[in-house]
């Protein structure tokens, strides 16, 4: 059975209630196909296609996506209650929900994240469809799993596996908690690189186009998974060297040549990967307007020091408190340097990035740290923390008008409003040593530590 071609807009009618509701008591999971060839978005935009209703479900046969009704998703999320709120991006709010084993035959009881299209926002059916088409067909341990979707009247929703540790952005830049250890950072870098390599090496390559810390979600053991395929693009075909597009993405992460020309290649993703790797090394956001002027753009500030082992300690995250493999950090920094090259051809392919990162997690020349006493806080419940962060994020994103369409390149960095603890809850001699090291070198880390 071959995959039917459909047009983007021919799908729209199939989303309306009257045509789309599956008969009661019938499992709505789509039947598996024998031979499965990935449907691309260019197939969808073919206006001459005459196929209509149910095309989406037929075309995505084999993907095991579940089609939910809005009513079901309301039950799952307790009517999208604020206590279930996880966060909000350009698409709309995300709520935690719980599917019980009675909802669908073949669908196990599990927590889920339900993303609801903000009907007043600037994203819409097209981004929703892009996500369903890509994530519905791509499966990999480092891509978040799309469980299903809802398309009812004007409503568009996406149902994902729930990722208990939220996004890398939340974990890495959260100020008043224990910071991510070095080995976890390397695990995240490697897993995310594998996710990108999978997309680039696919039979029909995919350019992800929005690689950034907020789109890397973390499982309970910090396994990273890429989410948000709303901006993804099929790679160039035949002799083409690039795809020409409107410039979309996030400021601070998008490759300079892509911003200048709109020419998109897999190497644009490699650049964005370099930015995230740099964020993991430094603990700084790609753009931070609150920093002194020359430190505001992370790449401009840090890149010159990445290839100079003696200067590396100046830019390493002070919250690591020196607890990292020096050899590992050097290799990771040299890799970030290459990924951030202004010449796309000089950047490594993602499969080579994976090869470079693979051994780094085993480097054990990490200084043995002193006893660290962490005063217990009442913030130990992750789910509560996530909800609070989500609320702060919602506020902050509203203020920023954080949407892809409006701004094309939207501003990635957001400040999460959080109340500082009454007293420092973590003390370590290593931090003092690290401070001394940076003061001795008269380095810019000085300022970073002061603020840490
Ligand atoms: N599958 C999921 N499991 C758990 N939390 C999730 C999941 N998907 C999203 N979230 C939470 O919802 C927040 C908002 O996600 P979303 O992808 O909509 O926006 P964003 O990545 O912050 O911004 P952007 O619109 O630029 O992608 C995330 O930061 C994360 O905390
Ligand atoms: Mg996102």
mmCIF file of C-alpha atoms and ligand atoms in Angstrom, residues 86-92 94 113 115 144 160-163 166-167 170 210 212 214-215 217 228 393 397 402 404 410 414, ligand 1:
data_model
loop_
_atom_site.group_PDB
_atom_site.id
_atom_site.type_symbol
_atom_site.label_atom_id
_atom_site.label_comp_id
_atom_site.label_asym_id
_atom_site.label_seq_id
_atom_site.Cartn_x
_atom_site.Cartn_y
_atom_site.Cartn_z
ATOM 1 C CA UNK A 86 3.126 23.236 32.324
ATOM 2 C CA UNK A 87 4.181 26.167 30.207
ATOM 3 C CA UNK A 88 3.441 28.150 27.086
ATOM 4 C CA UNK A 89 5.252 28.832 23.837
ATOM 5 C CA UNK A 90 4.337 30.370 20.503
ATOM 6 C CA UNK A 91 1.781 27.660 19.714
ATOM 7 C CA UNK A 92 -0.210 27.964 22.903
ATOM 8 C CA UNK A 94 0.640 23.132 27.480
ATOM 9 C CA UNK A 113 1.251 16.748 27.835
ATOM 10 C CA UNK A 115 -0.660 21.405 23.704
ATOM 11 C CA UNK A 144 9.458 13.222 21.854
ATOM 12 C CA UNK A 160 2.614 14.051 23.666
ATOM 13 C CA UNK A 161 4.256 11.686 26.082
ATOM 14 C CA UNK A 162 4.822 13.568 29.325
ATOM 15 C CA UNK A 163 8.425 14.543 30.016
ATOM 16 C CA UNK A 166 10.426 19.697 31.537
ATOM 17 C CA UNK A 167 12.747 21.506 29.174
ATOM 18 C CA UNK A 170 14.078 25.240 32.702
ATOM 19 C CA UNK A 210 14.351 25.408 15.830
ATOM 20 C CA UNK A 212 17.227 25.419 21.266
ATOM 21 C CA UNK A 214 13.437 25.093 25.360
ATOM 22 C CA UNK A 215 12.776 22.506 22.647
ATOM 23 C CA UNK A 217 12.630 17.987 26.784
ATOM 24 C CA UNK A 228 8.364 21.095 18.370
ATOM 25 C CA UNK A 393 6.825 31.399 31.649
ATOM 26 C CA UNK A 397 6.038 34.955 27.105
ATOM 27 C CA UNK A 402 6.849 35.361 21.787
ATOM 28 C CA UNK A 404 7.368 32.709 15.411
ATOM 29 C CA UNK A 410 11.755 35.415 17.838
ATOM 30 C CA UNK A 414 13.142 34.943 28.751
HETATM 31 N N1 LIG B 1 5.834 16.711 26.397
HETATM 32 C C1 LIG B 1 5.988 17.563 27.395
HETATM 33 N N2 LIG B 1 6.129 17.126 28.655
HETATM 34 C C2 LIG B 1 6.309 17.984 29.690
HETATM 35 N N3 LIG B 1 6.353 19.317 29.547
HETATM 36 C C3 LIG B 1 6.202 19.827 28.311
HETATM 37 C C4 LIG B 1 6.011 18.979 27.176
HETATM 38 N N4 LIG B 1 5.908 19.769 26.077
HETATM 39 C C5 LIG B 1 6.039 21.034 26.514
HETATM 40 N N5 LIG B 1 6.209 21.081 27.844
HETATM 41 C C6 LIG B 1 6.363 22.279 28.683
HETATM 42 O O1 LIG B 1 5.685 23.331 28.093
HETATM 43 C C7 LIG B 1 6.564 24.435 27.871
HETATM 44 C C8 LIG B 1 6.137 25.154 26.612
HETATM 45 O O2 LIG B 1 6.491 24.365 25.505
HETATM 46 P P1 LIG B 1 6.417 24.897 24.026
HETATM 47 O O3 LIG B 1 7.161 23.945 23.196
HETATM 48 O O4 LIG B 1 4.997 25.139 23.679
HETATM 49 O O5 LIG B 1 7.114 26.315 24.082
HETATM 50 P P2 LIG B 1 8.644 26.745 24.088
HETATM 51 O O6 LIG B 1 9.504 25.633 23.560
HETATM 52 O O7 LIG B 1 8.990 27.241 25.440
HETATM 53 O O8 LIG B 1 8.636 27.938 23.075
HETATM 54 P P3 LIG B 1 8.570 27.852 21.486
HETATM 55 O O9 LIG B 1 7.190 28.243 21.098
HETATM 56 O O10 LIG B 1 9.573 28.810 21.049
HETATM 57 O O11 LIG B 1 8.889 26.439 21.085
HETATM 58 C C9 LIG B 1 7.959 23.793 27.813
HETATM 59 O O12 LIG B 1 8.952 24.671 28.208
HETATM 60 C C10 LIG B 1 7.835 22.656 28.798
HETATM 61 O O13 LIG B 1 8.113 23.111 30.104
#
